[in-house]
């Protein structure tokens, strides 16, 4: 299995708030999380990812929600970009937690190792996706693509990418 990130946008309170489903895989593990965020977050991601890394120890951290039970969040999503060596090799850490009680709890923490150019490409995809003209964003270290509709994405992507079990 190839590492990937697939984000599907469902109509909600646009253009201000988005309902997204993120499906991710590092090649051996995969997971998905449905979440809500402000539409401006996509441009924030684009700004950070397009110019990553800025130096040998660059880190970009973005979090939504909390894993602490007392904070009472429905979910937690963490995306962290970081360099893995002085040559700029990089990784994207993704942590998903549905914050459910046992036995329904699902927590996945994975990294996708990649090169800065591929992270920059993901940033460019976030920028285009932020225009809310596409329903599906698909990225892997070897390719990136936007689809105007879910039906178009279904024609090109494996079904488990769009609808993980």
Short mmCIF file of C-alpha atoms in Angstrom, two decimals, residues 1-4 24-30 110-113 141:
data_model
loop_
_atom_site.label_atom_id
_atom_site.label_comp_id
_atom_site.label_asym_id
_atom_site.label_seq_id
_atom_site.Cartn_x
_atom_site.Cartn_y
_atom_site.Cartn_z
CA UNK A 1 0.00 0.00 0.00
CA UNK A 2 1.25 3.48 -0.86
CA UNK A 3 1.22 6.26 1.75
CA UNK A 4 -1.50 8.83 1.11
CA UNK A 24 -4.64 8.50 5.78
CA UNK A 25 -2.12 5.71 5.37
CA UNK A 26 1.60 5.40 5.91
CA UNK A 27 1.73 2.31 3.71
CA UNK A 28 1.15 -0.24 6.48
CA UNK A 29 -1.51 1.39 8.69
CA UNK A 30 -4.55 3.38 7.66
CA UNK A 110 1.76 7.44 12.08
CA UNK A 111 4.40 9.17 10.01
CA UNK A 112 4.67 9.53 6.27
CA UNK A 113 8.31 9.99 5.29
CA UNK A 141 4.54 11.28 -2.06
#
